[in-house]
Short mmCIF file of C-alpha atoms in Angstrom, two decimals:
data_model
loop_
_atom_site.label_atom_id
_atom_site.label_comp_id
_atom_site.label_asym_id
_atom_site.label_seq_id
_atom_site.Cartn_x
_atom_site.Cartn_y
_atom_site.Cartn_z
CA UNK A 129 5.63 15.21 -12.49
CA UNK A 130 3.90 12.47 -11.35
CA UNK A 131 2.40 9.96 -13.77
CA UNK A 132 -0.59 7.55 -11.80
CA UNK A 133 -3.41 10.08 -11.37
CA UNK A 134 -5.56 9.57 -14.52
CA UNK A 135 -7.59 13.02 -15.60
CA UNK A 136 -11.29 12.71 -14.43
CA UNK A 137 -12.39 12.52 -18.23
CA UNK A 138 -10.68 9.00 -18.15
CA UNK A 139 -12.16 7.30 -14.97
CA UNK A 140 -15.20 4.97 -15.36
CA UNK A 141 -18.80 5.50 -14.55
CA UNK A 142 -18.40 3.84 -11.16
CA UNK A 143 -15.47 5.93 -10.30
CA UNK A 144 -17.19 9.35 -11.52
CA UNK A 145 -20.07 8.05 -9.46
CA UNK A 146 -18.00 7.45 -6.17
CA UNK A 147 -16.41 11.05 -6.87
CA UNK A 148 -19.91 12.66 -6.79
CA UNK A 149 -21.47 10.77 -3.85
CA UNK A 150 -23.55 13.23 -1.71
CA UNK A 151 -21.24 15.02 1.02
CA UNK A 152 -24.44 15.13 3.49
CA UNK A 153 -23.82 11.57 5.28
CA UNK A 154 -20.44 9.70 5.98
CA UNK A 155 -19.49 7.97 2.95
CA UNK A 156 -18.09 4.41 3.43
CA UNK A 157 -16.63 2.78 -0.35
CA UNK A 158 -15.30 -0.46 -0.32
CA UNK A 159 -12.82 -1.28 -3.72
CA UNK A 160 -11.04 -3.93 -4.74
CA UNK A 161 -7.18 -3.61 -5.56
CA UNK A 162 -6.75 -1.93 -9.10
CA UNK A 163 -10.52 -0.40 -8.74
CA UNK A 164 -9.22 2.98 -8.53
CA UNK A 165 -9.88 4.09 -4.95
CA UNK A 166 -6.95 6.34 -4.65
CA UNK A 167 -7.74 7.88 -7.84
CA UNK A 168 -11.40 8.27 -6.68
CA UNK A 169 -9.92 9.69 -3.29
CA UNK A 170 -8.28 12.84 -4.84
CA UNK A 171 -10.76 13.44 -7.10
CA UNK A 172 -13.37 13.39 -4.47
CA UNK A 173 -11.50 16.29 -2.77
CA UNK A 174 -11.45 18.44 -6.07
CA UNK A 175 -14.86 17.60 -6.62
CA UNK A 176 -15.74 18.69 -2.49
CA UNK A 177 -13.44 21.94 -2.22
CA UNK A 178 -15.27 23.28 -5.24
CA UNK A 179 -18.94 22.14 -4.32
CA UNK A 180 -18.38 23.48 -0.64
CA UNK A 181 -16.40 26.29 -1.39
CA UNK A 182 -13.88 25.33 1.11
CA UNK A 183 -10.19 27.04 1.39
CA UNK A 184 -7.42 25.16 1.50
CA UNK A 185 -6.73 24.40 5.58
CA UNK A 186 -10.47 23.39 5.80
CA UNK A 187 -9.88 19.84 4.39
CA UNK A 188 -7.36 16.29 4.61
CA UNK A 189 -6.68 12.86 3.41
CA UNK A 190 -5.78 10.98 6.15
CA UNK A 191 -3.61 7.87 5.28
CA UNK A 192 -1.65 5.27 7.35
CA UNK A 193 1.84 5.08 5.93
CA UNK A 194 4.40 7.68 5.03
CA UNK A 195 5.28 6.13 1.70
CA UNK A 196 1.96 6.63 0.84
CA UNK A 197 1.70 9.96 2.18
CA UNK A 198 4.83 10.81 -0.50
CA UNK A 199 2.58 8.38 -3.41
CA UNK A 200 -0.27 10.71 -3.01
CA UNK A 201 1.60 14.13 -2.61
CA UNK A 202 3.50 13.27 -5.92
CA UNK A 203 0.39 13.80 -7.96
CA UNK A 204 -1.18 17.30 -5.99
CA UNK A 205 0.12 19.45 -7.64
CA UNK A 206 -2.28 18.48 -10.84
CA UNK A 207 -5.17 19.46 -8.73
CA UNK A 208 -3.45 22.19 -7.81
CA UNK A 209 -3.98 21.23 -3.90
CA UNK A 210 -1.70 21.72 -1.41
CA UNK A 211 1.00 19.07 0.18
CA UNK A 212 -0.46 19.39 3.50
CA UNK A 213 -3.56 18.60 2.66
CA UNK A 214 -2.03 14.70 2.88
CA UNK A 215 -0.98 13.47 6.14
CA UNK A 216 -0.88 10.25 8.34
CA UNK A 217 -3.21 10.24 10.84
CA UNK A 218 -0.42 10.08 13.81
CA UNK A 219 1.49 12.91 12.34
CA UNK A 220 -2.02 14.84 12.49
CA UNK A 221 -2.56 13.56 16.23
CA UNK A 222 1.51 14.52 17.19
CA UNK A 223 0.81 18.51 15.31
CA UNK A 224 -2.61 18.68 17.25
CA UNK A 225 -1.14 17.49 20.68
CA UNK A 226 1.80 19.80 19.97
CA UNK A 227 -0.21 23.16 19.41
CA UNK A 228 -3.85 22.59 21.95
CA UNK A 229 -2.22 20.24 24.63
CA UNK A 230 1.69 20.28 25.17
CA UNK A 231 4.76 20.84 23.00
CA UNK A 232 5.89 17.56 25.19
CA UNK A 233 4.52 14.92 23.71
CA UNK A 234 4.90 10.96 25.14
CA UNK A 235 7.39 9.47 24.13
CA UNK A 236 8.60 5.56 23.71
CA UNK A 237 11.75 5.41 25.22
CA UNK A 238 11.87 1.63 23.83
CA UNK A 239 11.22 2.31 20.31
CA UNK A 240 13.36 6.25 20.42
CA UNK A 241 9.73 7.44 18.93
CA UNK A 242 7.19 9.65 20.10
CA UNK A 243 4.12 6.82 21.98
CA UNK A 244 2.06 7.51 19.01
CA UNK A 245 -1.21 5.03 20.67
CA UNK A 246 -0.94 7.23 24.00
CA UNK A 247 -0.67 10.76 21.60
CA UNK A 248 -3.68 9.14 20.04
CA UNK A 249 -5.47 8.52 23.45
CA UNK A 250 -4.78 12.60 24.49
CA UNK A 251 -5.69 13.63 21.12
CA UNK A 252 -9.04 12.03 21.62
CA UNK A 253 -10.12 12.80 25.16
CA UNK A 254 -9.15 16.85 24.08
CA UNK A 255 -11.68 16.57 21.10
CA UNK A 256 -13.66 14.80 23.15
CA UNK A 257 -14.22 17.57 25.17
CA UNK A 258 -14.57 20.43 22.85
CA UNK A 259 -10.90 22.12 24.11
CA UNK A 260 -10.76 23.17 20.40
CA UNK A 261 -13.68 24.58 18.17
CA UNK A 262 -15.71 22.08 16.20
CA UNK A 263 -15.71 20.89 13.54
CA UNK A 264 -12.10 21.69 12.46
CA UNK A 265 -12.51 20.68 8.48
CA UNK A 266 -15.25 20.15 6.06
CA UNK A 267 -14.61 17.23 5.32
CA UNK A 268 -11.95 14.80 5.32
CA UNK A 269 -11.25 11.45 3.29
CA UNK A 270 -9.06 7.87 4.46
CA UNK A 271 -7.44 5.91 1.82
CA UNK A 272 -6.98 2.35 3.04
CA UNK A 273 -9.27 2.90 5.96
CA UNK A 274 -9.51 -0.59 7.35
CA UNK A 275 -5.95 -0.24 8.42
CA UNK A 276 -7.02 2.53 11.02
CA UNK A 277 -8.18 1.52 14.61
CA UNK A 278 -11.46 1.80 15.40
CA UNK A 279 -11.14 4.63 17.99
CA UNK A 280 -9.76 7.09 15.54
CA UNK A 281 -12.74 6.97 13.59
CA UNK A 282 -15.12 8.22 16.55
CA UNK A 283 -11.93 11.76 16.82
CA UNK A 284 -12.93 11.66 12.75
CA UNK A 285 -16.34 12.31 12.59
CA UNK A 286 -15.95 14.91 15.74
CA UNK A 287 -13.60 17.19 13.58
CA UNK A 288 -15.03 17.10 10.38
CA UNK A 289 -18.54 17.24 8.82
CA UNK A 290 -18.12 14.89 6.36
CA UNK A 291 -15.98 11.71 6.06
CA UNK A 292 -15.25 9.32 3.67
CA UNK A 293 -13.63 6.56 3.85
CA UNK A 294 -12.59 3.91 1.39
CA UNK A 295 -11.38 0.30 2.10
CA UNK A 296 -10.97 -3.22 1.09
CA UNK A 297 -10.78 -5.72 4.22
CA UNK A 298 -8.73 -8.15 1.78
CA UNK A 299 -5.97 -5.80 2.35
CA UNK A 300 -5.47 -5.31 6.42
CA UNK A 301 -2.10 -6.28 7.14
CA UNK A 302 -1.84 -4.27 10.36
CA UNK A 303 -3.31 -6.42 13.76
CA UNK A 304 -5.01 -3.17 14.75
CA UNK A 305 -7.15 -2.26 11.92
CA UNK A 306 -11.06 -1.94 11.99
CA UNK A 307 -13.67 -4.26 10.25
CA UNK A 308 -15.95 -2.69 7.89
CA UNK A 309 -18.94 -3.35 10.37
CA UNK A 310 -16.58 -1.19 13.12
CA UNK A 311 -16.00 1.24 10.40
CA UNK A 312 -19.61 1.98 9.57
CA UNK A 313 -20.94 1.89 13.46
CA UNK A 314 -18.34 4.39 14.25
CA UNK A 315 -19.43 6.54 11.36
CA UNK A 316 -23.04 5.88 12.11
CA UNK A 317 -23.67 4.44 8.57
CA UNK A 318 -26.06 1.60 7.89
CA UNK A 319 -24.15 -0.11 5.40
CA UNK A 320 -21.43 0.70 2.64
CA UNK A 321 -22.67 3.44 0.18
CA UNK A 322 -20.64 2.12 -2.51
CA UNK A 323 -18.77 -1.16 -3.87
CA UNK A 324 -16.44 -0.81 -6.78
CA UNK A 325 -15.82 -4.54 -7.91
CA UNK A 326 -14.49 -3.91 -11.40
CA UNK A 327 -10.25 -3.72 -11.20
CA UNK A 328 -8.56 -2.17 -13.89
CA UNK A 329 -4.77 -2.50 -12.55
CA UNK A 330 -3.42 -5.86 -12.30
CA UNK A 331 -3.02 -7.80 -15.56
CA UNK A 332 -5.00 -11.25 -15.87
CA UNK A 333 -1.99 -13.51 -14.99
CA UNK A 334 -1.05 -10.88 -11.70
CA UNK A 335 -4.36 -11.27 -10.67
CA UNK A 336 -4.62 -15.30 -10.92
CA UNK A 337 -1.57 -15.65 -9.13
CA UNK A 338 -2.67 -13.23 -6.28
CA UNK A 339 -6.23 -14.91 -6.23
CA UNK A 340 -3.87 -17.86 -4.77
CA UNK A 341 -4.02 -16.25 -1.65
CA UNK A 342 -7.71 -16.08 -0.85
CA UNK A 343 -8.76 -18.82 0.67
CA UNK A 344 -12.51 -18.77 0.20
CA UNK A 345 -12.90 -20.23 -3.30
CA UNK A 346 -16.22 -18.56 -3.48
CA UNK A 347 -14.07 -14.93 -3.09
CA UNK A 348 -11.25 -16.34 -5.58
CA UNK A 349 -13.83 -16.52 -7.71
CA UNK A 350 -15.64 -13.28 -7.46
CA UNK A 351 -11.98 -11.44 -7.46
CA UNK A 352 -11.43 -13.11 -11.11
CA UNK A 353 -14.43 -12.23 -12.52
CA UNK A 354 -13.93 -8.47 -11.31
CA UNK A 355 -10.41 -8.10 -13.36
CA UNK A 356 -10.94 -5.93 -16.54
CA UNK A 357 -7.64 -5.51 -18.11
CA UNK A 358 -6.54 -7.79 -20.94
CA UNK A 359 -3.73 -9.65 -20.87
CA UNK A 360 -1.45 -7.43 -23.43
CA UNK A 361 2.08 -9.13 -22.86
CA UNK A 362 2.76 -13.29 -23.30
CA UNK A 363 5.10 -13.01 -20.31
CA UNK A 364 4.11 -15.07 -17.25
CA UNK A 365 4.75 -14.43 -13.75
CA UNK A 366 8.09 -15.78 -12.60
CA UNK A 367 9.10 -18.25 -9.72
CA UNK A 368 13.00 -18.62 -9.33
CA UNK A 369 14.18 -21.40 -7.02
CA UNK A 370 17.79 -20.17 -5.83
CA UNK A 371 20.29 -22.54 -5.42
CA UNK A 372 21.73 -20.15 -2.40
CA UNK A 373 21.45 -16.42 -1.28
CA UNK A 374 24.40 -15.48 -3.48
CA UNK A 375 22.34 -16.92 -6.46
CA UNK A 376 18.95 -14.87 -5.25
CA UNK A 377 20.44 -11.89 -4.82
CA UNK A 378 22.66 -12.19 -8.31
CA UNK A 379 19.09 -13.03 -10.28
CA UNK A 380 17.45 -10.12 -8.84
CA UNK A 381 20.33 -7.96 -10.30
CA UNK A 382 19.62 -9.55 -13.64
CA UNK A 383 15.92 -8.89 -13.48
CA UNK A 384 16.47 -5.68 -12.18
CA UNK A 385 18.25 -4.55 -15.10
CA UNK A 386 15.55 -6.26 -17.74
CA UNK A 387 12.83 -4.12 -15.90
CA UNK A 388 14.73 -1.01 -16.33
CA UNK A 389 15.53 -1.63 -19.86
CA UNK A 390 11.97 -2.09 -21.11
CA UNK A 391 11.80 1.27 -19.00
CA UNK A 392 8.93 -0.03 -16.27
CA UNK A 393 8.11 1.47 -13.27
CA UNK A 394 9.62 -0.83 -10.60
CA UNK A 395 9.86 -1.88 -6.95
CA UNK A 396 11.37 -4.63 -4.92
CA UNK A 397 9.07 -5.36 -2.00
CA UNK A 398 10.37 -6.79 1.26
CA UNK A 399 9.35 -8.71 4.29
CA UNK A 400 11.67 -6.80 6.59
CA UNK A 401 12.72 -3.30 7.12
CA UNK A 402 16.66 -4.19 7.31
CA UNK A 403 16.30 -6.24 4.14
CA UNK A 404 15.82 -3.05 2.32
CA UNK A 405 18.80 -1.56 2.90
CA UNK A 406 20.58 -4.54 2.79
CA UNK A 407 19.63 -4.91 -1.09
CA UNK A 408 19.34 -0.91 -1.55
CA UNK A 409 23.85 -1.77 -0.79
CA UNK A 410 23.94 -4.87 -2.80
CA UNK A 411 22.27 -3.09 -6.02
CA UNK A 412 24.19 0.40 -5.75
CA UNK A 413 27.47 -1.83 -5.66
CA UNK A 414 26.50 -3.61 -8.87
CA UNK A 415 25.88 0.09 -10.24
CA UNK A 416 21.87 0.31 -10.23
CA UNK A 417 21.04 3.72 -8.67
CA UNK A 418 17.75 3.20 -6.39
CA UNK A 419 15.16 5.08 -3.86
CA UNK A 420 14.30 3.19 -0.24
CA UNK A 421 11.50 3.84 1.26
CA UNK A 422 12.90 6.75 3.79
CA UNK A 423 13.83 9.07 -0.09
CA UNK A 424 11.45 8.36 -2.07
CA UNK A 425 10.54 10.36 -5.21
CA UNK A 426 8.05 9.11 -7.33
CA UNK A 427 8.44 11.28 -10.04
CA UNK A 428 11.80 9.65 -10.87
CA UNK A 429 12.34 6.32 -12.69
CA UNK A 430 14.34 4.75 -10.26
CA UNK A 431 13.83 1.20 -8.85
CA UNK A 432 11.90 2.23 -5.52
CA UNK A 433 12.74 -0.47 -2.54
CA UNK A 434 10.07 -0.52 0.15
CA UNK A 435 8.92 -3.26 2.93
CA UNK A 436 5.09 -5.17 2.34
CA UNK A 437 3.54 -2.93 5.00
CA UNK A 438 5.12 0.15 3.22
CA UNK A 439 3.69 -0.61 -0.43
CA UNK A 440 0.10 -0.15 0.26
CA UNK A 441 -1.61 1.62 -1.89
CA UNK A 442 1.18 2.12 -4.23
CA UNK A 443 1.22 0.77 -8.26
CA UNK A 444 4.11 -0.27 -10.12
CA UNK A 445 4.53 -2.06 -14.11
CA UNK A 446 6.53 -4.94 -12.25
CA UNK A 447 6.78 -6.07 -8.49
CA UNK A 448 9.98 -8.18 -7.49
CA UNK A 449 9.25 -10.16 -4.37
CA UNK A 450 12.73 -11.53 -3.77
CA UNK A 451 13.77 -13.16 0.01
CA UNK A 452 10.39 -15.87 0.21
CA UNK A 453 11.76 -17.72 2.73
CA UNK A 454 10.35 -18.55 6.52
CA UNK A 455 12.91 -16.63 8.36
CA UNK A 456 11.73 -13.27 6.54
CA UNK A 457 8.51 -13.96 8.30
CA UNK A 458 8.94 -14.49 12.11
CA UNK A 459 5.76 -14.34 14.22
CA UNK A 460 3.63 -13.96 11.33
CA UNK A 461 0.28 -16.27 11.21
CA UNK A 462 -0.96 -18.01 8.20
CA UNK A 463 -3.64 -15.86 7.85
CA UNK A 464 -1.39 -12.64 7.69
CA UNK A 465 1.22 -14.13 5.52
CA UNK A 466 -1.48 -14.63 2.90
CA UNK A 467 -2.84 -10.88 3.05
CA UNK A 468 0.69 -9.84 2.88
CA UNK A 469 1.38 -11.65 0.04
CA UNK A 470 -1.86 -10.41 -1.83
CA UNK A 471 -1.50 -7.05 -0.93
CA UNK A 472 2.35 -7.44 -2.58
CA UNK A 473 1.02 -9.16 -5.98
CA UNK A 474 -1.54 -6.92 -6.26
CA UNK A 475 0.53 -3.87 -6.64
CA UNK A 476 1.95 -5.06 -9.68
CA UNK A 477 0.42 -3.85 -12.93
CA UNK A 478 1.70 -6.44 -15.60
CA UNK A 479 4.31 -8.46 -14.19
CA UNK A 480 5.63 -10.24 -10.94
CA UNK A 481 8.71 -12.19 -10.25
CA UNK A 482 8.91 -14.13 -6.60
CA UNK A 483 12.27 -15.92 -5.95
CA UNK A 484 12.98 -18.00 -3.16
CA UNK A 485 15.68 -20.46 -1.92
CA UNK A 486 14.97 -24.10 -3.19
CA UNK A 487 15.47 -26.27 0.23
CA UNK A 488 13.73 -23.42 2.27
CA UNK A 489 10.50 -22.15 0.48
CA UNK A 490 7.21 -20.71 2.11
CA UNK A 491 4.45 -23.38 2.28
CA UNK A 492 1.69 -20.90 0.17
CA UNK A 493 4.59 -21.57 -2.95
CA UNK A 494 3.36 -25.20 -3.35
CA UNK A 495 0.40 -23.89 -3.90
CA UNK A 496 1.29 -21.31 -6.50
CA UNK A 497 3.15 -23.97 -8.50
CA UNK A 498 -0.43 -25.02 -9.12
CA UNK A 499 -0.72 -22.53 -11.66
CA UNK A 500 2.56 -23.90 -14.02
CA UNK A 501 -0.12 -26.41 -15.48
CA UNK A 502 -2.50 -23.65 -16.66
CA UNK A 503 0.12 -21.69 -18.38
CA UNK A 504 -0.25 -18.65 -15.70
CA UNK A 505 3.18 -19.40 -13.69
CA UNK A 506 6.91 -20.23 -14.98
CA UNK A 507 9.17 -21.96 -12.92
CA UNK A 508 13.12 -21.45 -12.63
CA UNK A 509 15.47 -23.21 -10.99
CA UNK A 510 18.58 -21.58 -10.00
CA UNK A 511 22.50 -22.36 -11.09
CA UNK A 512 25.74 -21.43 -10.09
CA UNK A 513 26.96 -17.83 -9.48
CA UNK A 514 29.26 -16.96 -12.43
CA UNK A 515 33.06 -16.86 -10.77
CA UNK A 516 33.53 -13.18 -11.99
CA UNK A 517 30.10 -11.18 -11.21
CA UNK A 518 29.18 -8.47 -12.96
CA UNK A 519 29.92 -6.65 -9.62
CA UNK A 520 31.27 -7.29 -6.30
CA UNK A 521 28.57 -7.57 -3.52
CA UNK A 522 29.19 -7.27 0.66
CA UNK A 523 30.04 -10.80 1.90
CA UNK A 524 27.00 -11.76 3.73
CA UNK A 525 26.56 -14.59 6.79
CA UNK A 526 22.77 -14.01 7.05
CA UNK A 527 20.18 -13.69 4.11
CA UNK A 528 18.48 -11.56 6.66
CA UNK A 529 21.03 -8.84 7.07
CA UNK A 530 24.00 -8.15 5.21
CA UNK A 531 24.34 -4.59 6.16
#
């Protein structure tokens, strides 16, 4: 049974008012992270199924990742909605191409996946036309909408009635995403019909460290000021300078184990896919049991290990953000490191721990060491790996890949 989805009765003013917004025009809600928007987003379709009377098949959430897909499904069953009323938006365009234009759909030999941009494309032109009946639902909803291209937005309002979408452009980590201005010309919508500033997730001392990564000092600001949870626990976010990859990966062990004692919610994010796996090997030989990101079950207590790109939307009581080194990062800009980083941070509900190796750190950390003299940051430095480990891990050449 899933444990994030707060009963209506509980949810702010702002959040009950975002639920109840009039279903006649395209709704467009921008939130910051920790001001509920997923919470607002299943509500919403409660509240809409009921006012319009609509049957099950007649309505979707449309998100962008398949970890959040399995996030949001986890807690359905206290609406009493159905799982498929939460899909990606390409698994919605693959089923539609499937059943109105061909069983074959294009596929990228390259990549051994189906050519989800040119399913996309079909998809599009065929509602385009009318080859189907219009609208299909009556209405549908998109949780982290700015991470959706701009085109899919114009199939959106074509097969539903009603669309809202909620967003926060702090949080597009994907090169193809849509602007809020994009979003509401697509939509038709003068401007946003709703800002939620107020977050209620990330403690004070999450939130200072993630407010590192906004560059505007004006926004930094504004981002502070919005944070309404107290700070409850003494405990600091952590920094740990390894000495080596051996000593990173045996300090995430420890920490690992701490989390799970004080029985938290927890999840390692990564920069890379393979790094995952890598660790998800490493931990299960040093006997802690955990989920990746392709078996995830969020109604468990089980350390969940998922990639930056695959933790949107999610919330956890502590965020591990081990492997902060440039080589985790290749091709990524400035720019996109920092919104990766913040979108990381920012899933953690009262603590974070970053660790990095000492003669190869990430620029952005000088900054965050900034925070040491305000009493918002400690600071470890690694030490030797004890000769006889707690348990044996895979000899490793790379701190990339040690599959």
């Amino acid at each position: 049974m899933s444990t994030w989805l707060l009963p209506r009765s509980e949810l702010t003013p702002d959040q009950l008012r975002a639920i109840e917004l009039p279903h006649t025009e395209h709704q467009v809600i921008f939130g910051a992270p920790g001001s509920g928007k997923t919470q607002i987003l299943l509500h919403r379709v409660d509240e809409l199924r009921r006012r319009l009377g609509s049957p099950d098949g007649r309505f979707r959430i449309f998100v962008y990742t398949n970890v959040l897909k399995a996030y949001i499904r986890s807690a359905l069953d206290l609406l009493g909605l159905p799982e498929h009323t939460v899909t990606t938006f390409d698994d919605w365009c693959k089923v539609f191409h499937e059943h109105h234009i061909s069983r074959r759909v294009p596929w990228d030999h390259a990549a051994r996946r189906p050519d989800f941009e040119a399913i996309r494309r079909a998809v599009a032109q065929s509602i385009a036309t009318h080859s189907v009946p219009l609208p299909l639902y009556d209405f549908v909803l998109v949780d982290e909408g700015q991470d959706l291209d701009v085109a899919c937005y114009d199939t959106l309002r074509r097969i539903a009635r009603h669309v809202t979408v909620c967003l926060d452009h702090k949080q597009q980590i994907y090169e193809r995403g849509s602007s809020e201005r994009e979003i509401l010309a697509a939509l038709g919508v003068r401007r946003r019909n709703l800002s939620l500033f107020d977050a209620y997730r990330c403690s004070p001392y999450v939130a200072r460290l993630a407010a590192q990564l906004l560059d505007d000092p004006a926004e930094r600001e504004q981002y502070l000021q919005q944070v309404r949870t107290e700070q409850t626990e003494r405990e600091t976010p952590l920094l740990y300078e390894a000495t080596s990859f051996e000593d990173e990966k045996h300090r995430l062990i420890e920490v690992l184990r701490q989390r799970l004692l004080a029985d938290q919610r927890v999840a390692a994010l990564f920069p890379l896919r393979r790094q995952v796996f890598g660790f998800a090997k490493t931990l299960a030989a040093a006997g802690i049991e955990v989920e990746t990101q392709d078996n995830l079950n969020f109604s468990s207590g089980r350390p969940k290990l998922i990639t930056f790109h695959s933790a949107k939307g999610l919330t956890f009581d502590s965020v591990l953000l081990p492997r902060l080194v440039p080589e985790s990062f290749p091709r990524t800009t400035a720019k996109r490191l920092r919104c990766l980083l913040f979108v990381a941070i920012t899933r953690a509900a009262r603590w974070v721990y970053l660790s990095t190796i000492a003669d190869s750190e990430l620029l952005f950390l000088d900054e965050v060491k900034s925070l040491v003299s305000e009493g918002a940051l400690t600071i470890q430095q690694g030490g030797r790996i004890p000769s006889q480990p707690a348990a044996s891990t895979p000899p490793a050449s790379s701190g990339l890949d040690f599959l």
